[in-house]
CSV table of C-alpha atoms in Angstrom, one decimal:
chain,number,residue,atom,x,y,z
A,1,MET,CA,-9.9,27.5,-21.7
A,2,LYS,CA,-9.6,25.8,-18.4
A,3,THR,CA,-9.1,22.0,-18.6
A,4,PRO,CA,-12.0,20.2,-16.8
A,5,THR,CA,-11.2,18.2,-13.7
A,6,THR,CA,-11.7,14.5,-14.2
A,7,VAL,CA,-13.3,12.7,-11.2
A,8,VAL,CA,-13.2,8.9,-10.9
A,9,VAL,CA,-16.0,7.3,-8.7
A,10,ASP,CA,-15.8,3.5,-8.2
A,11,ASN,CA,-19.3,3.3,-6.8
A,12,GLY,CA,-19.3,0.1,-4.9
A,13,ALA,CA,-22.3,-1.2,-2.9
A,14,HIS,CA,-20.3,-1.2,0.3
A,15,THR,CA,-17.8,1.6,-0.2
A,16,ILE,CA,-17.1,4.3,-2.7
A,17,LYS,CA,-13.6,4.8,-3.9
A,18,ALA,CA,-13.3,8.3,-5.4
A,19,GLY,CA,-10.6,10.8,-6.4
A,20,ILE,CA,-9.4,13.4,-8.8
A,21,VAL,CA,-7.1,12.4,-11.6
A,22,GLY,CA,-3.6,13.7,-10.9
A,23,VAL,CA,-4.4,14.3,-7.2
A,24,HIS,CA,-5.6,11.0,-5.8
A,25,ASP,CA,-4.1,8.6,-8.3
A,26,ALA,CA,-2.7,6.0,-5.9
A,27,THR,CA,-4.8,6.7,-2.8
A,28,PRO,CA,-8.5,7.5,-3.3
A,29,ARG,CA,-10.9,8.7,-0.7
A,30,ILE,CA,-12.8,5.7,0.6
A,31,ILE,CA,-16.2,6.4,2.2
A,32,PRO,CA,-19.1,4.1,3.2
A,33,ASN,CA,-21.9,3.9,0.6
A,34,ALA,CA,-24.6,4.1,3.3
A,35,ILE,CA,-26.5,6.4,5.6
A,36,VAL,CA,-26.0,5.1,9.1
A,37,ARG,CA,-28.0,5.7,12.3
A,38,SER,CA,-26.1,5.1,15.5
A,39,LYS,CA,-28.1,3.8,18.5
A,40,GLY,CA,-25.4,4.9,20.9
A,41,ASP,CA,-25.2,8.7,20.2
A,42,LYS,CA,-28.6,8.9,18.3
A,43,THR,CA,-26.9,10.6,15.4
A,44,THR,CA,-27.3,10.0,11.6
A,45,TYR,CA,-24.1,9.9,9.5
A,46,ILE,CA,-24.2,10.3,5.8
A,47,GLY,CA,-21.4,8.6,3.9
A,48,HIS,CA,-18.1,10.2,4.8
A,49,GLU,CA,-19.5,11.5,8.1
A,50,LEU,CA,-19.3,8.0,9.6
A,51,GLU,CA,-15.6,8.6,10.4
A,52,LYS,CA,-16.9,11.0,13.1
A,53,CYS,CA,-18.8,8.3,14.9
A,54,ARG,CA,-17.4,7.0,18.2
A,55,ASP,CA,-20.0,4.4,19.1
A,56,PHE,CA,-20.4,1.7,16.4
A,57,SER,CA,-22.7,-0.5,18.4
A,58,GLY,CA,-26.1,-1.2,17.1
A,59,LEU,CA,-25.7,0.8,13.8
A,60,HIS,CA,-28.6,0.8,11.5
A,61,TYR,CA,-27.7,1.0,7.8
A,62,ARG,CA,-29.7,2.5,5.0
A,63,LEU,CA,-28.0,1.1,1.8
A,64,PRO,CA,-28.6,2.7,-1.6
A,65,PHE,CA,-27.9,-0.7,-3.2
A,66,GLU,CA,-30.4,-3.6,-2.9
A,67,LYS,CA,-29.4,-7.0,-4.2
A,68,GLY,CA,-26.5,-5.5,-6.2
A,69,TYR,CA,-28.4,-2.7,-7.9
A,70,LEU,CA,-28.8,1.0,-7.1
A,71,THR,CA,-32.4,1.5,-6.1
A,72,ASP,CA,-32.5,4.1,-3.3
A,73,TRP,CA,-31.5,7.2,-5.3
A,74,ASP,CA,-32.4,9.7,-2.6
A,75,ALA,CA,-29.9,8.1,-0.2
A,76,GLU,CA,-27.3,7.9,-3.0
A,77,LYS,CA,-27.7,11.6,-3.8
A,78,ALA,CA,-27.2,12.5,-0.2
A,79,ILE,CA,-24.0,10.5,-0.2
A,80,TRP,CA,-22.8,11.9,-3.5
A,81,ASP,CA,-23.5,15.5,-2.4
A,82,GLY,CA,-21.2,15.0,0.5
A,83,LEU,CA,-18.6,13.3,-1.7
A,84,PHE,CA,-18.4,16.2,-4.2
A,85,SER,CA,-18.5,18.8,-1.4
A,86,SER,CA,-15.5,20.6,0.1
A,87,ALA,CA,-15.5,18.0,2.9
A,88,VAL,CA,-14.2,15.3,0.6
A,89,LEU,CA,-13.3,16.1,-3.0
A,90,GLY,CA,-14.2,19.8,-3.2
A,91,ILE,CA,-15.1,19.9,-6.9
A,92,ASP,CA,-17.3,22.1,-9.1
A,93,THR,CA,-19.3,19.4,-11.0
A,94,ALA,CA,-20.3,21.9,-13.7
A,95,GLU,CA,-16.6,22.2,-14.6
A,96,SER,CA,-15.7,18.5,-14.3
A,97,THR,CA,-15.7,15.2,-16.2
A,98,LEU,CA,-17.1,12.1,-14.4
A,99,LEU,CA,-16.0,8.5,-14.8
A,100,ILE,CA,-18.3,6.2,-12.7
A,101,THR,CA,-18.7,2.4,-12.4
A,102,GLU,CA,-22.0,0.6,-12.5
A,103,PRO,CA,-23.1,-2.9,-11.6
A,104,TYR,CA,-22.8,-5.8,-14.0
A,105,PHE,CA,-26.0,-6.4,-16.1
A,106,ASP,CA,-27.4,-3.1,-14.9
A,107,LEU,CA,-31.0,-2.6,-15.8
A,108,PRO,CA,-31.7,-0.1,-18.6
A,109,ASN,CA,-34.0,2.1,-16.5
A,110,LEU,CA,-31.4,2.4,-13.8
A,111,GLN,CA,-28.7,3.3,-16.4
A,112,ASP,CA,-31.0,6.1,-17.6
A,113,VAL,CA,-31.1,7.4,-14.0
A,114,TYR,CA,-27.3,7.4,-13.8
A,115,ASP,CA,-27.3,9.5,-16.9
A,116,GLN,CA,-29.9,11.9,-15.5
A,117,PHE,CA,-28.0,12.4,-12.3
A,118,ALA,CA,-24.7,13.1,-14.1
A,119,PHE,CA,-26.1,15.7,-16.5
A,120,GLU,CA,-29.3,17.1,-15.0
A,121,GLU,CA,-28.6,17.0,-11.3
A,122,TYR,CA,-24.9,17.6,-11.2
A,123,GLU,CA,-24.4,19.1,-14.7
A,124,PHE,CA,-21.1,17.4,-15.4
A,125,GLN,CA,-19.4,18.6,-18.6
A,126,SER,CA,-18.9,15.0,-19.8
A,127,TYR,CA,-19.3,11.6,-18.4
A,128,TYR,CA,-18.4,7.9,-18.9
A,129,ARG,CA,-20.1,4.9,-17.3
A,130,CYS,CA,-18.9,1.3,-17.3
A,131,THR,CA,-18.5,-1.9,-15.2
A,132,PRO,CA,-15.4,-2.3,-13.0
A,133,ALA,CA,-14.0,-5.3,-15.0
A,134,ALA,CA,-14.1,-3.3,-18.2
A,135,LEU,CA,-11.4,-1.1,-16.7
A,136,ILE,CA,-9.0,-3.9,-15.6
A,137,PRO,CA,-7.2,-4.1,-19.0
A,138,TYR,CA,-5.9,-0.6,-18.4
A,139,GLY,CA,-4.5,-1.3,-15.0
A,140,ASP,CA,-1.5,-3.3,-13.7
A,141,LEU,CA,-3.2,-6.5,-12.5
A,142,PHE,CA,-1.8,-8.5,-15.3
A,143,ALA,CA,1.3,-6.4,-15.9
A,144,ARG,CA,4.6,-8.4,-16.3
A,145,PRO,CA,8.0,-6.8,-16.9
A,146,GLY,CA,8.8,-6.6,-20.6
A,147,LEU,CA,5.5,-8.1,-21.8
A,148,PRO,CA,2.4,-6.4,-23.1
A,149,THR,CA,-1.0,-6.7,-21.5
A,150,PRO,CA,-2.5,-10.1,-22.5
A,151,GLU,CA,-5.2,-10.1,-25.2
A,152,CYS,CA,-7.4,-12.6,-23.2
A,153,MET,CA,-8.0,-12.5,-19.5
A,154,LEU,CA,-10.5,-13.7,-17.0
A,155,VAL,CA,-11.5,-11.3,-14.1
A,156,ILE,CA,-13.2,-12.6,-10.9
A,157,ASP,CA,-14.9,-9.7,-9.2
A,158,SER,CA,-16.0,-10.9,-5.7
A,159,GLY,CA,-17.6,-7.9,-4.1
A,160,PHE,CA,-20.3,-6.9,-1.6
A,161,SER,CA,-23.4,-8.4,-3.4
A,162,PHE,CA,-22.2,-11.0,-5.9
A,163,THR,CA,-19.2,-12.8,-7.3
A,164,HIS,CA,-18.9,-12.4,-11.1
A,165,VAL,CA,-16.6,-14.3,-13.5
A,166,ILE,CA,-15.9,-12.1,-16.5
A,167,PRO,CA,-13.9,-13.1,-19.6
A,168,ILE,CA,-12.3,-10.2,-21.5
A,169,ILE,CA,-11.0,-10.5,-25.1
A,170,ASN,CA,-9.2,-7.6,-26.8
A,171,GLY,CA,-10.3,-5.3,-24.1
A,172,SER,CA,-14.0,-6.1,-24.5
A,173,VAL,CA,-16.2,-8.1,-22.0
A,174,VAL,CA,-17.6,-11.3,-23.5
A,175,TRP,CA,-21.1,-10.9,-21.9
A,176,ALA,CA,-22.5,-14.1,-23.4
A,177,ALA,CA,-20.1,-16.1,-21.1
A,178,VAL,CA,-20.2,-14.1,-17.9
A,179,GLU,CA,-21.2,-16.1,-14.8
A,180,ARG,CA,-22.6,-14.9,-11.5
A,181,ILE,CA,-22.6,-16.5,-8.1
A,182,ASP,CA,-25.0,-15.0,-5.5
A,183,VAL,CA,-22.3,-14.9,-2.8
A,184,GLY,CA,-20.7,-11.6,-1.7
A,185,GLY,CA,-19.3,-9.9,1.4
A,186,LYS,CA,-22.7,-9.0,2.7
A,187,LEU,CA,-24.0,-12.6,2.7
A,188,LEU,CA,-20.8,-13.8,4.4
A,189,THR,CA,-21.1,-11.2,7.1
A,190,ASN,CA,-24.8,-12.1,7.7
A,191,GLN,CA,-23.9,-15.8,7.9
A,192,LEU,CA,-21.2,-15.0,10.5
A,193,LYS,CA,-23.7,-12.9,12.5
A,194,GLU,CA,-26.2,-15.8,12.6
A,195,LEU,CA,-23.6,-18.4,13.4
A,196,THR,CA,-22.0,-16.5,16.3
A,197,SER,CA,-25.4,-15.4,17.6
A,198,PHE,CA,-26.5,-19.0,17.8
A,199,ARG,CA,-23.3,-20.3,19.4
A,200,GLN,CA,-22.0,-17.4,21.6
A,201,TRP,CA,-23.1,-13.7,21.8
A,202,ASN,CA,-26.2,-12.2,20.2
A,203,MET,CA,-24.6,-10.1,17.4
A,204,MET,CA,-27.6,-9.8,15.0
A,205,ASP,CA,-27.6,-6.0,15.3
A,206,GLU,CA,-23.8,-5.6,15.2
A,207,THR,CA,-23.1,-5.6,11.5
A,208,TYR,CA,-20.2,-3.2,11.8
A,209,ILE,CA,-18.4,-5.2,14.5
A,210,MET,CA,-19.0,-8.5,12.8
A,211,ASN,CA,-17.7,-7.2,9.5
A,212,ASP,CA,-14.5,-6.2,11.3
A,213,ILE,CA,-14.3,-9.7,12.9
A,214,LYS,CA,-14.8,-11.3,9.5
A,215,GLU,CA,-12.0,-9.3,7.9
A,216,ALA,CA,-9.6,-9.8,10.9
A,217,CYS,CA,-10.1,-13.5,11.5
A,218,CYS,CA,-11.5,-15.4,8.5
A,219,TYR,CA,-9.4,-17.2,5.9
A,220,ILE,CA,-9.8,-19.7,3.1
A,221,SER,CA,-8.8,-23.2,4.1
A,222,THR,CA,-6.6,-25.2,1.7
A,223,ASP,CA,-7.6,-28.4,3.5
A,224,PHE,CA,-11.1,-28.0,4.8
A,225,LYS,CA,-11.6,-31.5,6.2
A,226,ARG,CA,-8.3,-31.4,8.1
A,227,ASP,CA,-9.0,-28.0,9.6
A,228,LEU,CA,-12.5,-29.1,10.6
A,229,GLU,CA,-11.1,-32.1,12.5
A,230,ILE,CA,-8.6,-29.9,14.3
A,231,CYS,CA,-11.4,-27.7,15.5
A,232,ARG,CA,-13.6,-30.6,16.5
A,233,ALA,CA,-10.9,-32.3,18.6
A,234,ASP,CA,-10.6,-29.4,21.0
A,235,PRO,CA,-12.9,-26.4,20.3
A,236,ARG,CA,-11.2,-24.1,22.8
A,237,ARG,CA,-7.5,-25.0,22.5
A,238,ASN,CA,-6.1,-25.7,19.0
A,239,ALA,CA,-3.9,-24.1,16.4
A,240,ILE,CA,-6.9,-22.5,14.6
A,241,VAL,CA,-9.0,-20.9,17.3
A,242,GLN,CA,-8.6,-17.2,17.9
A,243,GLU,CA,-10.0,-15.1,20.7
A,244,TYR,CA,-11.4,-11.8,19.6
A,245,ILE,CA,-11.8,-9.1,22.3
A,246,LEU,CA,-15.0,-7.2,21.5
A,247,PRO,CA,-14.8,-3.4,21.5
A,248,ASP,CA,-15.9,-1.3,24.4
A,249,PHE,CA,-17.0,2.0,22.9
A,250,SER,CA,-17.7,3.6,26.3
A,251,THR,CA,-14.0,3.6,27.0
A,252,GLY,CA,-12.8,4.0,23.3
A,253,ARG,CA,-11.3,0.5,23.2
A,254,ARG,CA,-11.3,-1.0,19.7
A,255,GLY,CA,-11.9,-4.7,19.0
A,256,ARG,CA,-8.8,-6.8,18.4
A,257,ILE,CA,-7.5,-10.4,18.3
A,258,ARG,CA,-6.0,-11.4,21.6
A,259,GLN,CA,-2.3,-12.1,21.4
A,260,PRO,CA,-0.7,-15.2,23.0
A,261,GLY,CA,-0.1,-14.6,26.7
A,262,GLU,CA,-1.9,-11.3,26.7
A,263,ALA,CA,-3.8,-10.5,29.9
A,264,ILE,CA,-7.3,-9.2,29.6
A,265,ASP,CA,-9.6,-7.4,32.1
A,266,ASP,CA,-12.4,-9.4,33.7
A,267,SER,CA,-14.9,-7.1,32.1
A,268,ALA,CA,-13.7,-7.8,28.6
A,269,GLN,CA,-16.1,-9.8,26.4
A,270,VAL,CA,-14.3,-12.4,24.3
A,271,MET,CA,-15.6,-14.1,21.2
A,272,TYR,CA,-14.0,-17.5,20.3
A,273,MET,CA,-13.5,-17.8,16.5
A,274,ASN,CA,-13.0,-21.5,15.9
A,275,ASN,CA,-14.2,-23.2,12.7
A,276,GLU,CA,-16.2,-20.1,11.9
A,277,ARG,CA,-12.9,-18.7,10.6
A,278,PHE,CA,-12.9,-20.9,7.6
A,279,THR,CA,-16.4,-22.3,7.2
A,280,ILE,CA,-17.8,-18.8,6.4
A,281,PRO,CA,-15.5,-18.0,3.5
A,282,GLU,CA,-15.9,-21.6,2.3
A,283,ILE,CA,-19.4,-20.6,1.0
A,284,ILE,CA,-17.6,-18.9,-2.0
A,285,PHE,CA,-16.4,-22.3,-3.0
A,286,ARG,CA,-19.4,-24.3,-1.9
A,287,PRO,CA,-22.6,-22.2,-2.0
A,288,GLY,CA,-24.6,-25.5,-1.5
A,289,ASP,CA,-23.6,-25.5,2.2
A,290,ILE,CA,-26.2,-22.8,2.8
A,291,GLY,CA,-28.8,-24.1,0.3
A,292,LEU,CA,-27.8,-22.1,-2.8
A,293,GLU,CA,-28.2,-24.3,-5.9
A,294,GLN,CA,-25.2,-22.8,-7.6
A,295,SER,CA,-21.6,-24.0,-8.3
A,296,GLY,CA,-18.7,-22.5,-6.5
A,297,ILE,CA,-16.1,-20.1,-7.8
A,298,ALA,CA,-13.8,-22.8,-9.3
A,299,SER,CA,-16.5,-24.5,-11.2
A,300,SER,CA,-17.9,-21.2,-12.5
A,301,VAL,CA,-14.5,-20.3,-13.9
A,302,ALA,CA,-14.3,-23.6,-15.7
A,303,HIS,CA,-17.8,-23.3,-17.0
A,304,CYS,CA,-17.2,-19.7,-18.2
A,305,ILE,CA,-14.0,-20.7,-20.1
A,306,ALA,CA,-15.9,-23.7,-21.6
A,307,HIS,CA,-18.3,-21.3,-23.3
A,308,LEU,CA,-15.5,-19.7,-25.3
A,309,PRO,CA,-13.7,-21.0,-28.4
A,310,GLU,CA,-11.0,-23.6,-27.9
A,311,ASP,CA,-8.3,-21.4,-29.4
A,312,VAL,CA,-8.5,-18.8,-26.6
A,313,ARG,CA,-9.1,-21.1,-23.6
A,314,GLY,CA,-5.4,-21.6,-22.9
A,315,MET,CA,-4.8,-17.8,-22.6
A,316,LEU,CA,-7.8,-17.4,-20.3
A,317,TRP,CA,-6.6,-20.2,-18.0
A,318,ALA,CA,-3.2,-18.5,-17.9
A,319,HIS,CA,-4.5,-15.0,-17.0
A,320,ILE,CA,-7.0,-15.2,-14.2
A,321,GLY,CA,-7.2,-12.1,-12.0
A,322,ILE,CA,-9.1,-11.6,-8.8
A,323,VAL,CA,-10.4,-8.2,-7.6
A,324,GLY,CA,-13.0,-7.1,-4.9
A,325,GLY,CA,-13.1,-7.2,-1.2
A,326,ASN,CA,-13.3,-11.0,-0.8
A,327,ALA,CA,-9.9,-11.3,-2.6
A,328,LYS,CA,-8.4,-10.2,0.7
A,329,PHE,CA,-9.1,-13.5,2.4
A,330,SER,CA,-5.7,-15.2,3.0
A,331,GLY,CA,-5.4,-18.6,1.3
A,332,LEU,CA,-7.7,-17.7,-1.6
A,333,ARG,CA,-5.0,-17.9,-4.3
A,334,GLU,CA,-3.7,-21.3,-3.1
A,335,ARG,CA,-7.1,-22.9,-2.8
A,336,LEU,CA,-8.3,-21.6,-6.1
A,337,GLN,CA,-5.1,-22.6,-7.9
A,338,ALA,CA,-5.5,-26.2,-6.5
A,339,GLU,CA,-9.1,-26.5,-7.6
A,340,LEU,CA,-8.6,-25.0,-11.0
A,341,ARG,CA,-5.6,-27.1,-11.7
A,342,SER,CA,-7.9,-30.2,-11.4
A,343,LEU,CA,-10.5,-28.7,-13.8
A,344,ALA,CA,-8.2,-27.3,-16.4
A,345,PRO,CA,-6.8,-29.3,-19.4
A,346,VAL,CA,-3.5,-30.9,-18.6
A,347,ASP,CA,-1.7,-28.9,-21.4
A,348,CYS,CA,-2.9,-25.5,-20.0
A,349,ASP,CA,-1.0,-23.4,-17.5
A,350,VAL,CA,-3.1,-21.9,-14.6
A,351,ASN,CA,-1.9,-18.6,-13.3
A,352,ILE,CA,-3.8,-16.4,-10.8
A,353,TYR,CA,-3.1,-12.8,-10.2
A,354,ILE,CA,-4.2,-10.9,-7.1
A,355,SER,CA,-3.5,-7.3,-6.4
A,356,ASP,CA,-1.9,-6.2,-3.2
A,357,GLU,CA,-5.0,-4.0,-2.7
A,358,PRO,CA,-7.8,-5.8,-4.6
A,359,ILE,CA,-10.4,-3.3,-3.4
A,360,LEU,CA,-8.5,-0.4,-5.2
A,361,GLU,CA,-7.7,-2.3,-8.4
A,362,ALA,CA,-10.7,-1.1,-10.3
A,363,TYR,CA,-10.2,2.5,-9.2
A,364,ARG,CA,-6.5,2.5,-10.2
A,365,SER,CA,-7.4,1.0,-13.5
A,366,ALA,CA,-10.0,3.7,-14.0
A,367,ILE,CA,-7.3,6.4,-13.3
A,368,ALA,CA,-5.1,4.8,-16.0
A,369,PHE,CA,-8.1,4.7,-18.4
A,370,ALA,CA,-8.9,8.4,-17.7
A,371,LYS,CA,-5.4,9.4,-18.6
A,372,SER,CA,-5.5,7.5,-21.9
A,373,PRO,CA,-6.6,9.0,-25.3
A,374,GLU,CA,-9.4,6.5,-25.5
A,375,PHE,CA,-11.2,8.1,-22.6
A,376,SER,CA,-11.8,11.5,-24.2
A,377,ALA,CA,-12.9,9.8,-27.4
A,378,ASN,CA,-15.6,7.8,-25.6
A,379,VAL,CA,-17.1,10.2,-23.1
A,380,VAL,CA,-20.6,11.7,-23.7
A,381,THR,CA,-20.7,15.5,-23.5
A,382,ARG,CA,-23.5,17.4,-21.9
A,383,ALA,CA,-24.3,18.9,-25.2
A,384,GLU,CA,-24.8,15.5,-26.7
A,385,TYR,CA,-27.0,14.4,-23.8
A,386,LEU,CA,-29.2,17.5,-24.1
A,387,GLU,CA,-29.6,16.8,-27.8
A,388,MET,CA,-30.3,13.0,-27.7
A,389,GLY,CA,-30.8,12.1,-24.0
A,390,SER,CA,-29.7,8.7,-22.8
A,391,ASN,CA,-29.6,7.5,-26.4
A,392,ALA,CA,-26.2,9.3,-26.6
A,393,CYS,CA,-24.9,7.1,-23.8
A,394,ARG,CA,-26.3,3.9,-25.3
A,395,ARG,CA,-24.5,4.6,-28.6
A,396,LYS,CA,-21.1,5.3,-27.0
A,397,PHE,CA,-20.9,3.1,-23.8
A,398,ILE,CA,-20.2,-0.6,-24.3
A,399,ASP,CA,-23.1,-2.5,-22.9
A,400,TRP,CA,-24.2,-6.0,-22.1
A,401,ARG,CA,-27.5,-5.6,-24.0
A,402,PRO,CA,-26.8,-4.9,-27.7
A,403,VAL,CA,-25.9,-8.3,-29.1
A,404,GLU,CA,-24.2,-11.3,-27.6
A,405,LYS,CA,-21.6,-11.2,-30.5
A,406,GLU,CA,-20.4,-7.6,-29.8
A,407,TRP,CA,-17.1,-9.1,-28.7
A,408,LEU,CA,-16.5,-10.5,-32.2
A,409,LYS,CA,-15.6,-7.0,-33.4
A,410,GLY,CA,-11.9,-6.9,-34.0
A,411,GLN,CA,-11.4,-10.6,-33.4
A,412,ALA,CA,-9.7,-10.9,-36.8
A,413,GLN,CA,-6.9,-8.9,-35.2
A,414,LEU,CA,-5.9,-11.9,-33.2
A,415,LYS,CA,-3.3,-13.4,-35.5
A,416,GLY,CA,-3.7,-17.0,-36.5
A,417,ARG,CA,-6.8,-17.6,-34.5
A,418,GLY,CA,-9.4,-18.0,-37.3
A,419,SER,CA,-12.2,-16.0,-38.8
A,420,ALA,CA,-15.4,-14.8,-37.2
A,421,LYS,CA,-17.1,-17.8,-38.5
A,422,THR,CA,-14.6,-20.0,-36.7
A,423,TRP,CA,-15.2,-18.2,-33.5
A,424,ASP,CA,-19.0,-18.4,-33.9
A,425,GLU,CA,-18.7,-22.2,-34.4
A,426,GLY,CA,-16.5,-22.5,-31.4
A,427,LEU,CA,-18.9,-20.6,-29.2
A,428,GLU,CA,-21.8,-22.7,-30.4
A,429,ARG,CA,-20.0,-25.9,-30.0
A,430,ALA,CA,-18.8,-25.0,-26.4
A,431,SER,CA,-22.3,-23.9,-25.4
A,432,SER,CA,-23.9,-27.1,-26.6
A,433,GLY,CA,-21.4,-29.2,-24.8
A,434,LYS,CA,-19.9,-30.9,-27.9
A,435,LYS,CA,-16.4,-31.9,-28.5
A,436,GLY,CA,-13.8,-29.5,-27.2
A,437,THR,CA,-15.2,-28.8,-23.7
A,438,LYS,CA,-12.6,-30.1,-21.3
A,439,VAL,CA,-14.3,-29.5,-18.0
A,440,LYS,CA,-14.9,-32.1,-15.4
A,441,GLY,CA,-18.5,-32.2,-14.0
A,442,LYS,CA,-21.4,-30.1,-14.7
A,443,ALA,CA,-21.4,-26.6,-13.2
A,444,ARG,CA,-24.7,-25.2,-12.0
A,445,VAL,CA,-24.7,-21.5,-12.0
A,446,THR,CA,-26.9,-18.5,-12.2
A,447,ARG,CA,-26.5,-17.0,-15.7
A,448,ARG,CA,-28.0,-13.8,-17.0
C-alpha cells in the first residue's frame, strides 16, 4: 500500500508556509494568504499568483482572516485550491495527510469548518490541527548542544494580527495563563501608513509598499528617549534618518534604501524615515501610545509567568523564545532582555531565543512533529470523521476549551516539583496575587 504524502500548512493570516514532508523540509513554499486586485493592470491574483504581478501600486486586499480568525472561507478555499494544485505543491489530497495550524483560542464553530474542509471538501486521508506554539517543543528553537529540550518554556508569537505569550509545560500549552496583546504586523503597517500620509506622501492605499518599508527600515530602539532626541535635533540629517526611494513600477524599479553618496534621478520620489523607524515598533512595548489599554510585551511575559506555580517560574524565565514576523525587527532581543531583567526575580536567569528565520520556525517544528511517532498516533482519519464527525477531532486534538487544568496531566513526571495539589495551590496563589508573585507593577492585558 502506498504511503500517504504528509502536507504541512502553517496557515498564517498574512502568509501561508506550506510544503511536503521530505521534500520541502527546510524551505517551504510561501504564498500570500490573500486575494489581491491590482489597480495598475486591473488583474485579480489569488494567493500564489501574486508573484506574477508587476505593478504593486494601489493593491486591494481581500483577506480570509479578520481580527485574527478565519472568516472568509470562500476566499480561503480559492487560495487553498491553488496551493494544492500543480502550480504549487501538486498533491492528490485524497491520498495525503494534512497537518494545519489554527489561531489561538479558535472558536468552536470555526474549528468545525476546518474539519469539514479537510475531510468533506478535500477528502484528506487523515488530518491534525493545532496552534503554532504547540509545535515549538518539537523544533530547534530551544535546542542546545548536549542538552535535552527544556520541560518548561515560554513562546512569544508576534504575528500579523496579535502577539500571544504562551507558556508550555511538558509539551502542553497552559491555556489558563496565556496572554494576548492586540498588536501585530497589520496594525503596525496601518500605523505607519497613517503617520507617513500625514507627514509626507499619501500612502493610505499603498499597503504593499508600506509593508516593505516597515520591514526594511524599522527597528526596536534600546534607548527610546535618546533616539527621539537625536531625531528632534535635526530631522533631515542625523544618524537615524534613512531615505527610502519609492518604487517606480512603470520602469520596473523596486523600492530601496538610498545608500550614502548615491545619486538619484530628479524624478525619484523619496520618503524620509526619521523617528518613524522606531516609534512604530515601539507600540509592541507600549500599546498605550495609540490608546490601547493593555500592557506591553515585557509586562505580559511577567504577568503570564506570575500566574504559574513558583517552582517552574525560574525555568520559564530561562527559556523564552520569540517566533512570528515581528521577531525580525532588529534590537528586539536586546530591548526585551533589558526590560525583562528588571521584572524578573534577582535569582532567575533571563534567556531569550530567536530563530534566524522566525517566520519559518513553526513550519519547521511542524515538519519535525510530522516525522515523529506521536503524529501518526494523534491524527484523525477520514473513517473516524465519517463515523463521529467533529467529535472525533475534539477527542484527539489538544484544545483550549476542555478544562483549565488540562496541563496538570503528567505534572507528576516533573521530579521533585510537588504533587498536583501543590501545583493547584501555586496557580491559585499566583492568580490571587498572594505571596510568591515577584513582579513589579500591575500588568493590564487582554485575557481570554
